Each structure stands twice: as C-alpha cells, then as structure tokens.
Coordinates of C-alpha atoms in Angstrom, one line a residue:
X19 CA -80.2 -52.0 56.5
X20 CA -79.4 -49.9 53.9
X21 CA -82.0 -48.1 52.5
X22 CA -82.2 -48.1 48.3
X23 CA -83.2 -45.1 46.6
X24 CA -85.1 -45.9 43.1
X25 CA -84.4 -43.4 40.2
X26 CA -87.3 -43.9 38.1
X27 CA -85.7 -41.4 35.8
X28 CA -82.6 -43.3 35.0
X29 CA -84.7 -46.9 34.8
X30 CA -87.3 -45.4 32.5
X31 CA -85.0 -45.2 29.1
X32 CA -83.9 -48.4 30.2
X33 CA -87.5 -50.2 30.3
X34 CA -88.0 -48.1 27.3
X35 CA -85.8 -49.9 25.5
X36 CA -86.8 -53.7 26.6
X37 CA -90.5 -52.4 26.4
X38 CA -90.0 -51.2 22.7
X39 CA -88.8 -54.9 21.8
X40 CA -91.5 -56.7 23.7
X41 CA -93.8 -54.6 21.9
X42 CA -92.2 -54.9 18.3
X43 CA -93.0 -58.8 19.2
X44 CA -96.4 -58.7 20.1
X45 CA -97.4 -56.5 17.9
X46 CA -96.0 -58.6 15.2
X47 CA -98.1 -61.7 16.7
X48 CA -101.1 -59.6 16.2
X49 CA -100.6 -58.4 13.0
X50 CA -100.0 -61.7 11.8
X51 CA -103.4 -62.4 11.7
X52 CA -104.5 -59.6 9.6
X53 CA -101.4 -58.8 7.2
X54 CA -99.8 -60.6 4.7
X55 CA -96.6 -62.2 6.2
X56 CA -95.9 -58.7 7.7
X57 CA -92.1 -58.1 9.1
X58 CA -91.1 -55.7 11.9
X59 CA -88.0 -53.0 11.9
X60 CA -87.1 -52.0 15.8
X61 CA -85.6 -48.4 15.4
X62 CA -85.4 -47.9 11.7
X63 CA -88.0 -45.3 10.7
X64 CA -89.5 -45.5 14.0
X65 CA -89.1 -47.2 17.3
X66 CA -91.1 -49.7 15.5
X67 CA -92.4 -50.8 12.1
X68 CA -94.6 -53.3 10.2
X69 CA -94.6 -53.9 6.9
X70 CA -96.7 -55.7 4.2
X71 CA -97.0 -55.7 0.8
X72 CA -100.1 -52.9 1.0
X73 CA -99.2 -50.7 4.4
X74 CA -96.6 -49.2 6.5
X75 CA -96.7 -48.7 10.0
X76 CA -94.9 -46.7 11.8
X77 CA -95.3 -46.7 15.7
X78 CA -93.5 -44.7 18.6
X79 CA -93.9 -46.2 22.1
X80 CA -93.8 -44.3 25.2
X81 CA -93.6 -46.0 28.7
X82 CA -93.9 -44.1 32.0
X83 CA -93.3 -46.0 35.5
X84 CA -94.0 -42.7 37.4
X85 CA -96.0 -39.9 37.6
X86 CA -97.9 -41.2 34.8
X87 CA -99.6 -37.8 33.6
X88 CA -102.4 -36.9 30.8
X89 CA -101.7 -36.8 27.0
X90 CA -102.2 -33.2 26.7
X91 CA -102.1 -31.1 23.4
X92 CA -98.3 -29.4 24.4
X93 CA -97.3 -33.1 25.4
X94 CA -93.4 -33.3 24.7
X95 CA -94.1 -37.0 23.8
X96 CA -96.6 -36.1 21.1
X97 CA -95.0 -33.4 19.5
X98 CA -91.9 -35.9 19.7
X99 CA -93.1 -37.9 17.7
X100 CA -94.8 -35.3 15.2
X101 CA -91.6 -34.1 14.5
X102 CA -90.0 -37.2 13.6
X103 CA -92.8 -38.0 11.3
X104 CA -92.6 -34.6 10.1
X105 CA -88.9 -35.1 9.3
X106 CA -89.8 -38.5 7.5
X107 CA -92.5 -37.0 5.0
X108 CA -89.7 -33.9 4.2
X109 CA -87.2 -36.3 3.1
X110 CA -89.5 -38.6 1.1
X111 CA -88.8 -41.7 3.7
X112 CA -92.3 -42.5 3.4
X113 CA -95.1 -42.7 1.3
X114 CA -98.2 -40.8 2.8
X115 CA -100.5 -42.6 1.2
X116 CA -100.1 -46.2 2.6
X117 CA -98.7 -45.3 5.8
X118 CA -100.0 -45.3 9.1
X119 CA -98.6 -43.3 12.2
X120 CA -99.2 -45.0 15.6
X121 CA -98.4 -43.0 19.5
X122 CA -98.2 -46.2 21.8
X123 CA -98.4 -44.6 25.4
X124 CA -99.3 -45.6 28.8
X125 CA -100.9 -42.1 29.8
X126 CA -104.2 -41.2 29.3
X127 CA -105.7 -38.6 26.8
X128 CA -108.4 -36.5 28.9
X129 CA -111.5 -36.4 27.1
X130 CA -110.9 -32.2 26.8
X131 CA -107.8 -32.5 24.7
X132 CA -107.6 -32.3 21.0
X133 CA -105.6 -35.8 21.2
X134 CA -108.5 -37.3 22.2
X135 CA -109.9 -37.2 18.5
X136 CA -106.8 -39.7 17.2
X137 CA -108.1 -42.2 19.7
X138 CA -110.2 -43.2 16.5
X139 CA -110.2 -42.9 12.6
X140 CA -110.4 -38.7 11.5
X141 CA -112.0 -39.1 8.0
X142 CA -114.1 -35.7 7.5
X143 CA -112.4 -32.9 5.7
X144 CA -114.1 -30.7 8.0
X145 CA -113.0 -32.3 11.7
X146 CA -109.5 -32.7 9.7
X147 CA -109.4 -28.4 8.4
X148 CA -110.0 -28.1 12.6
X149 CA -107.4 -30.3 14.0
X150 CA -104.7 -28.2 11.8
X151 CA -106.0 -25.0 12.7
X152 CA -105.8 -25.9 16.5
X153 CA -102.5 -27.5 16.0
X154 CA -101.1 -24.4 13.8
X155 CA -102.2 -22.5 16.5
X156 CA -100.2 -24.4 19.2
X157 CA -97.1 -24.5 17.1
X158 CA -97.0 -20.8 16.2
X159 CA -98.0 -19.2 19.9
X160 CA -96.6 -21.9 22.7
X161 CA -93.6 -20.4 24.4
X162 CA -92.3 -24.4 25.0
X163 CA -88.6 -24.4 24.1
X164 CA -88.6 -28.6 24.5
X165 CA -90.8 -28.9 21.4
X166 CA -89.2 -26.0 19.7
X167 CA -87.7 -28.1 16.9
X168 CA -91.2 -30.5 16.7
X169 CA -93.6 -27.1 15.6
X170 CA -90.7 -26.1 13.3
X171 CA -90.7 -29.7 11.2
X172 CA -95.0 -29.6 11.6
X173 CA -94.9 -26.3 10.5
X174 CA -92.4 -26.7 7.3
X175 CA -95.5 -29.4 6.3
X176 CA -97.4 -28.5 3.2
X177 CA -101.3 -28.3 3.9
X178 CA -101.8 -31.3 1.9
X179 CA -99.4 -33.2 3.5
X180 CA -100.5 -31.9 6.8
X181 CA -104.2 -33.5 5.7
X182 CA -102.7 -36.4 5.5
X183 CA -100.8 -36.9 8.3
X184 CA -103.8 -35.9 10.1
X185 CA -106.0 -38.5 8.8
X186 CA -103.6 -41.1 9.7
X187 CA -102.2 -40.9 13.0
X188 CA -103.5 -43.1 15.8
X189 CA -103.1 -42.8 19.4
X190 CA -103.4 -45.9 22.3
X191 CA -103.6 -44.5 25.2
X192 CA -103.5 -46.4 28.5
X193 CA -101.5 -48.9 27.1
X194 CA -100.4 -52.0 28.8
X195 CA -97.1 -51.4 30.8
X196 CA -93.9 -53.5 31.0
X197 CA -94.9 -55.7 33.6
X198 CA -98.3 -56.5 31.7
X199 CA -96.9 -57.0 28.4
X200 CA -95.7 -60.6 29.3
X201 CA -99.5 -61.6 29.6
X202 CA -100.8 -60.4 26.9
X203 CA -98.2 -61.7 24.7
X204 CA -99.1 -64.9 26.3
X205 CA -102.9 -65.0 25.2
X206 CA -101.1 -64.5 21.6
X207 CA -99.4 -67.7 22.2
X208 CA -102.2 -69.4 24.0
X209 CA -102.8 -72.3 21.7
X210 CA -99.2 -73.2 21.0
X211 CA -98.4 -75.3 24.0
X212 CA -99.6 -77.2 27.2
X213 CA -101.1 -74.7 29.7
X214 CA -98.5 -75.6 32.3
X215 CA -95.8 -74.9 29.7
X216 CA -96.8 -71.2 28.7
X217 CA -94.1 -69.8 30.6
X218 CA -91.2 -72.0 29.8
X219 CA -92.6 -71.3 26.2
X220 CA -92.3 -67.8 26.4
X221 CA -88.9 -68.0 28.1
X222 CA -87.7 -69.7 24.8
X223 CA -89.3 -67.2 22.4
X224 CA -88.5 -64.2 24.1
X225 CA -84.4 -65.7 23.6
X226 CA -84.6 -65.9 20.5
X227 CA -86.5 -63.0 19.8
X228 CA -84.1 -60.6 21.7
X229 CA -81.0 -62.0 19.7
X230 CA -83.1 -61.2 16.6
X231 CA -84.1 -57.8 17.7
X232 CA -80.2 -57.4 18.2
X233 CA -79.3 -58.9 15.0
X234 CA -81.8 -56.1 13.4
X235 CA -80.7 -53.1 15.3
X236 CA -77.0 -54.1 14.3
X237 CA -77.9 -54.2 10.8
X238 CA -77.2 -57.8 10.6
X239 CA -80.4 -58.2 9.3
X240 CA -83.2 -55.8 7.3
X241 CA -86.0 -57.3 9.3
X242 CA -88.0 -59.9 11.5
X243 CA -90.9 -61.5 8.8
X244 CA -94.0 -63.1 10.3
X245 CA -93.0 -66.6 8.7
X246 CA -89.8 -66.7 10.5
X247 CA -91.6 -65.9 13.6
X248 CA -94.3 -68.5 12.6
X249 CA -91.9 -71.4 12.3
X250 CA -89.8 -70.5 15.5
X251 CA -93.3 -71.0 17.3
X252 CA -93.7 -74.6 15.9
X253 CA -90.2 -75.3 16.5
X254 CA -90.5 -74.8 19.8
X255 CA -94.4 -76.1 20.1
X256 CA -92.8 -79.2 18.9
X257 CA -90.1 -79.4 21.3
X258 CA -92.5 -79.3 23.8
X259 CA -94.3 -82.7 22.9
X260 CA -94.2 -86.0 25.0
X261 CA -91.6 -87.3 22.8
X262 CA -89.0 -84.0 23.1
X263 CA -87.9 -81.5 25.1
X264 CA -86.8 -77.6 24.7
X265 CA -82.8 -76.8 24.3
X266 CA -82.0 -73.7 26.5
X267 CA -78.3 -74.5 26.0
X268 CA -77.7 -75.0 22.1
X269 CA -74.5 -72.7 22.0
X270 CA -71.0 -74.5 22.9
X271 CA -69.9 -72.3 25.5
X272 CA -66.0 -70.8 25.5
X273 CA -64.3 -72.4 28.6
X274 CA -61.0 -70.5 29.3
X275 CA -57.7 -71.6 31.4
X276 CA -59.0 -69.9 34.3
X277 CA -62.4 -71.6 34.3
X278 CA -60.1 -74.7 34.5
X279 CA -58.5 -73.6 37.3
X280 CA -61.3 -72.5 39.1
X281 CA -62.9 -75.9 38.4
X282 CA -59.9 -78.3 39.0
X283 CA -60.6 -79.6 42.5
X284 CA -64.1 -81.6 40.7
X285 CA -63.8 -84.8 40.6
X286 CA -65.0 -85.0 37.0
X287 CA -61.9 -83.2 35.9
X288 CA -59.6 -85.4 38.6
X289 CA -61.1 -88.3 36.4
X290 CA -59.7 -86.7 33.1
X291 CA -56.0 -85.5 34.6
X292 CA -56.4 -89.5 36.1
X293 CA -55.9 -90.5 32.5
X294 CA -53.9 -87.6 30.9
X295 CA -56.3 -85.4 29.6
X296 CA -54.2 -82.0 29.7
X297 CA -55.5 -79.5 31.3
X298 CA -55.0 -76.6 29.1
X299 CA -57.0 -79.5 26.3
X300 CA -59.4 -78.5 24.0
X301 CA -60.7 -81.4 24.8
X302 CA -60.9 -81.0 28.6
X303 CA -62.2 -77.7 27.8
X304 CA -65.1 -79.8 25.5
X305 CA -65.5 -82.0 28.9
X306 CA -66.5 -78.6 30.9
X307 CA -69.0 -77.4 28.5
X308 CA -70.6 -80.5 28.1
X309 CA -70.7 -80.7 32.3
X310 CA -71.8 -77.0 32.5
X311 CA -74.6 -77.4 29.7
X312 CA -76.0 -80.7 30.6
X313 CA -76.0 -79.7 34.5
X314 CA -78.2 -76.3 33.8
X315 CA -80.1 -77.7 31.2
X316 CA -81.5 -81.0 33.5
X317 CA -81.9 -78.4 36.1
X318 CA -83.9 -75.7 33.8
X319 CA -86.1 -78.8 33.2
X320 CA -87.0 -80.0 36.4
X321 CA -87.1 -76.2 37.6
X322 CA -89.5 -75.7 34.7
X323 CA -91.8 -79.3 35.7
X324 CA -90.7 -80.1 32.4
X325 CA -89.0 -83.0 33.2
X326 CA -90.3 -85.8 35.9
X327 CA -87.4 -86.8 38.4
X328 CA -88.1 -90.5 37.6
X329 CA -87.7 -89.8 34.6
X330 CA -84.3 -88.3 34.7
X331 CA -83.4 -91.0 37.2
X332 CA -84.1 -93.7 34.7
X333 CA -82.1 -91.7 32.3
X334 CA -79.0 -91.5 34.6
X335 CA -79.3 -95.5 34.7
X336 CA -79.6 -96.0 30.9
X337 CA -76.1 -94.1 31.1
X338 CA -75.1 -96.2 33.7
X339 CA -75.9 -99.7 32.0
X340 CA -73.9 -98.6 28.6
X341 CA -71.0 -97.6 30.5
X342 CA -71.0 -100.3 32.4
X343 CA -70.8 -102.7 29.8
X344 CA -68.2 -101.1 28.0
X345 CA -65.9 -100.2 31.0
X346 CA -65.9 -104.1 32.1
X347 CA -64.7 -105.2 29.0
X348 CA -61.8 -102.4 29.1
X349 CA -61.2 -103.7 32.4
X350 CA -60.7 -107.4 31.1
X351 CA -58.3 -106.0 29.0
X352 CA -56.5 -104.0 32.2
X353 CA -55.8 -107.3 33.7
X354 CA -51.7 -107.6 33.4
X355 CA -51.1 -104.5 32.0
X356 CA -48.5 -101.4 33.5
X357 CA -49.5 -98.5 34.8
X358 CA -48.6 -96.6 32.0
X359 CA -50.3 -99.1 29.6
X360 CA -53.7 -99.3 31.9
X361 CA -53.5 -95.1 31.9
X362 CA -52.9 -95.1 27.8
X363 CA -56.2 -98.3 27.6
X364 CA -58.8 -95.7 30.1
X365 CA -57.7 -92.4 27.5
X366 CA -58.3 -94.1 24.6
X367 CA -61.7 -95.7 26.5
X368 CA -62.7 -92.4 27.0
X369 CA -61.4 -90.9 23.9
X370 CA -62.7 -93.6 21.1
X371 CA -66.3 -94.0 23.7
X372 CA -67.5 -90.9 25.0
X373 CA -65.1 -87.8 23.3
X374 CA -64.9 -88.6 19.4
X375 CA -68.0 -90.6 19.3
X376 CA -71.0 -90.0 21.6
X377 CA -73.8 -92.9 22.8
X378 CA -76.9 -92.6 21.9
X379 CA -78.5 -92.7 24.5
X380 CA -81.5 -90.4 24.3
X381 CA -83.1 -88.8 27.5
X382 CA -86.5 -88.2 25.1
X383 CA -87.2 -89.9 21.1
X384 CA -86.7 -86.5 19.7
X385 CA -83.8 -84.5 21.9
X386 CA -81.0 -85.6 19.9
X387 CA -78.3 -83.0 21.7
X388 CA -74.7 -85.1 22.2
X389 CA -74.0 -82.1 24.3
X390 CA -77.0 -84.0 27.5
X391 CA -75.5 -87.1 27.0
X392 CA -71.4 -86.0 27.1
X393 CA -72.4 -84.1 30.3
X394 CA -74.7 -86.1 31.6
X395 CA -72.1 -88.7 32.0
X396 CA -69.7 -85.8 33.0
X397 CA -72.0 -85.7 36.0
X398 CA -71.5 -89.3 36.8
X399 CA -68.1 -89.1 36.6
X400 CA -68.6 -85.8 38.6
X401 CA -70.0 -88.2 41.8
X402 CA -68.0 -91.1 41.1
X403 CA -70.7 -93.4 40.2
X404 CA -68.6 -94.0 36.5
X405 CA -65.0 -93.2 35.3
X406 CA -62.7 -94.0 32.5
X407 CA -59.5 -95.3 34.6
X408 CA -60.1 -98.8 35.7
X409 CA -59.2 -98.3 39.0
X410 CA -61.0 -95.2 39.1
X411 CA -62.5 -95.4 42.8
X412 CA -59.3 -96.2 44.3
X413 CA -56.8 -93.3 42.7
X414 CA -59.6 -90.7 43.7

C-alpha cells in the first residue's frame, strides 16, 4: 500500500479559507443576539466583519493544524494583523472610535507575553502608555525581516491613534479548530429543529451559507444581514415539520448530449425513445433531471432518517394508482389503432399527463416540488412498474 504523505503546509491556507467562512457564520449567530440586525463582510476590511448601526468589528482568524505554537510578542500572525489594521486607520477606512479589532487564533498566549494583556479589555491610560512603549520597542530593535513591513505601518501610527488601537484590540486564543467549529455552531442552532435532525439542518444552512459567502466575496452582494440569516433558519425549521420535508435539489440541473448517451441503456429513457421522445430533446433532457433529482433527493432523505421507507412506499403507490387510471383509459383508446397512431396516443399521454402538466401528487402536505413527482415516476418507469406506450412491457 502506498504510503500518503500529508503536507499540512499546503492544507493549512486551504482550511483557512473554509475555516474563515464557518467562522464569519457563527459568529454572526452569536452576535445576533446582542447587535442590532448585524451583517457580516468575509474579506472586505478583514477576513471578517460585523456591522451594526453603533460598532464595527473587524476580526482576523488564524488556524493552525500543526505545530500549534504560543502567541508570542514577535508572532508573524500578530504583527500580521497589526499591520493591516495599521494600514486601515492611515487611509481613513475606519473610524477608531466605534471599532473593534479582534485576533481569532488557535494558539495559546503564554501568560509571560505582552499579548496576554489583550485577552481582556485595556482601559487604564497607564497599562495602555506601557503596551506602546514595549511594542515601540519591539518594532524599532527586532532584527525580523517577516514583519518588517508590520513595525513600519505600527510605527507610521500617531500616539493617539496608537492609544486607540491599543484599547481596542482583542485576542481569543485557543480557539475552537475546524473540526470543532461544526458543534459549536450547532448549540447556536440548538432550538431550531428536532434533535435527530441537527445535522441534516446544518447540512442545509451551511449550502446556502457557502453560496452566500461566494456571492459576497464576488461582490455580488455588499453583505450577509442577520435577518436574512434569521429567515433562512425558519425556512428551513419549517421544512423540517411533520407536514414537509427539506429540498437539497432546488436547482434544475444542465443535462448535456453526453449525459444522454451515457445514460441511454436505462430503461426510463428506452420508455421515452419507445414513444419518440428525441434524444437530443429538451424535453428528454427535462426527463433526466427530474430522474437524477428525485433519485438523490428520496435517497438524501432516507440516508438522513428523514423520511420512513413506508412512507415512501406508500408514496410510490399513490403514483401508481393515478397512473394507473389514466394509462387504462389511453389504453381503451389503443384498442384498433396503428402502430404509428398508438405511438403518437402514449406521446401525447405522456406529453399532456406527466411533461406539460404535473400530478399532484404530494409525497408530504407542504413539499410542493413537481421536480419529486416527474422523477419519482421517472423511477417507475425506470423498473418498469409504469410506462407511457401501451404495450410498454412487451417492446422493452
């Protein structure tokens, strides 16, 4: 067996990044609670930011997976992140005096370092007049070319603004790491569904927070407000009641000519060519979406305990009665007809029945998707327990 080596130092940026967002999210949750409709920025003035109508904060986030060291005062991560706050006050970005500055790290700040005083509010002029003087002295005399650039921008600060700055900046040490995140953003969301659902819950949230967070970054949009976040979570809350159930799969997905081809042995799409659906259709195309979605989506469901396999056996025979019903009644009319005309009655069956209009036939009160029922009798077709051809089971 071929042994794996791990580069931690090429994985690291990489977490970074997916830690940063996960972050931006619970933080946001948390805040919540004590702001006023705060919003978040991921990479704006910071790797993150939350806003209300009284405060700014800014927050840099630093995750190590290995050799996890101490905070010390030359740290490359703190003077990092002093020189980018440094850079912000030069240029006016920010207004000093509703702004706080947050270092979010997962080392540890030994009890001997001057960090260890931003572990909790600096208010006295005094303790404040010290911190400068220790951290002038560091800037002027260390010989560390890495944070080279970070003394110069702390050093080009006025005194007053250097008070400031002082007086504001937090540090979290020993923060919780990437794989503990998850958890603690689930106490967040503790009371918004069934305990057996947290994880499916999350699942959904996380989606649609990560195509936000991608939507910000890409300027699509300024921010991500608190409200937004607040109705997503009773959105989903709701689809998680007896009556509903959560969509995984609301997007139509793009089916391409080679998809068809890779697919055109199935006996759901030997149903379709059975009564002249082209292949290169849009609405064959439609038909393999539809399959594809309903498929993963009744399996996410079960796979998540979501959905009861009685249940979604009694929904398979709900299907099965309405077809039924209508496909005996095409099949009267069949009786004496040509080929050609009995191919021409099972397209337009299938056409009028199940492509331009959908049943409604609802696998829960609330889940209204056409996309579940469409597939879902895909499916059937798929095993040859339905079809659209009246004599379906013998040309296949």
């Amino acid at each position: 067996m071929t042994k794996t080596i791990t580069d931690f130092s090429a994985k690291e940026p990489s977490l970074g990044y997916f830690y940063q967002i996960k972050y931006a999210l619970l933080i946001l949750l948390t805040y919540s609670k004590e702001l006023d409709n705060p919003k978040v920025r991921i990479e704006n003035l910071d790797d993150i930011e939350i806003e209300d109508v009284n405060t700014l904060q800014l927050l840099q986030t630093k995750l190590h997976i290995k050799n996890k060291a101490n905070l010390t005062d030359a740290s490359v991560d703190f003077w990092k992140t002093i020189r980018i706050w440094s850079e912000h006050i030069n240029n006016g970005l920010i207004d000093l005096e509703t702004t706080i500055f947050n270092l979010i790290t997962t080392e540890e700040i030994p009890t001997s370092s001057l960090l260890y005083k931003f572990k909790s509010n600096i208010s006295l002029d005094s303790e404040i007049l010290e911190i400068i003087k220790s951290l002038d002295k560091i800037s002027m005399e260390s010989s560390n070319k890495t944070n080279e650039k970070a003394y110069l921008a702390y050093q080009s600060l006025s005194v007053d603004n250097k008070k400031s700055l002082i007086k504001r900046i937090r540090i979290l040490d020993n923060s919780i790491g990437i794989t503990e995140i998850n958890g603690k953003i689930k106490k967040e969301l503790i009371y918004s569904t069934y305990p057996s659902s947290l994880d499916a819950f999350l699942e959904i949230l996380e989606g649609w927070w990560f195509a936000k967070s991608i939507d910000n970054l890409t300027s699509r949009i300024d921010s991500i407000s608190s409200s937004e976040l607040q109705l997503k979570i009773a959105n989903i809350s709701d689809s998680f009641q007896a009556d509903n159930l959560p969509n995984h799969f609301s997007v139509q997905l793009e089916i391409t000519d080679e998809d068809v081809e890779n697919l055109k042995e199935r006996n759901f799409l030997k149903q379709l060519d059975l009564i002249k659906i082209n292949a290169n259709s849009k609405t064959l195309k439609r038909a393999i979406s539809d399959f594809r979605r309903a498929f993963e989506q009744r399996s996410k469901w079960l796979r998540l305990q979501l959905l009861n396999p009685d249940e979604e056996e009694q929904y398979d025979v709900k299907l099965y009665d309405y077809w039924q019903n209508i496909f005996d009644i095409m099949c009267d009319e069949a009786e004496e007809k040509s080929i050609e005309e009995v191919i021409e009655l099972g397209r337009g069956f299938y056409i009028e029945q199940f492509a331009k209009t959908c049943p409604q036939i609802k696998i829960r009160e609330k889940f209204n998707e056409d996309y579940l029922t469409r597939g879902s009798y895909q499916m059937l077709s798929d095993s040859k327990k339905i079809g659209w051809h009246p004599n379906y089971k013998k040309d296949i």
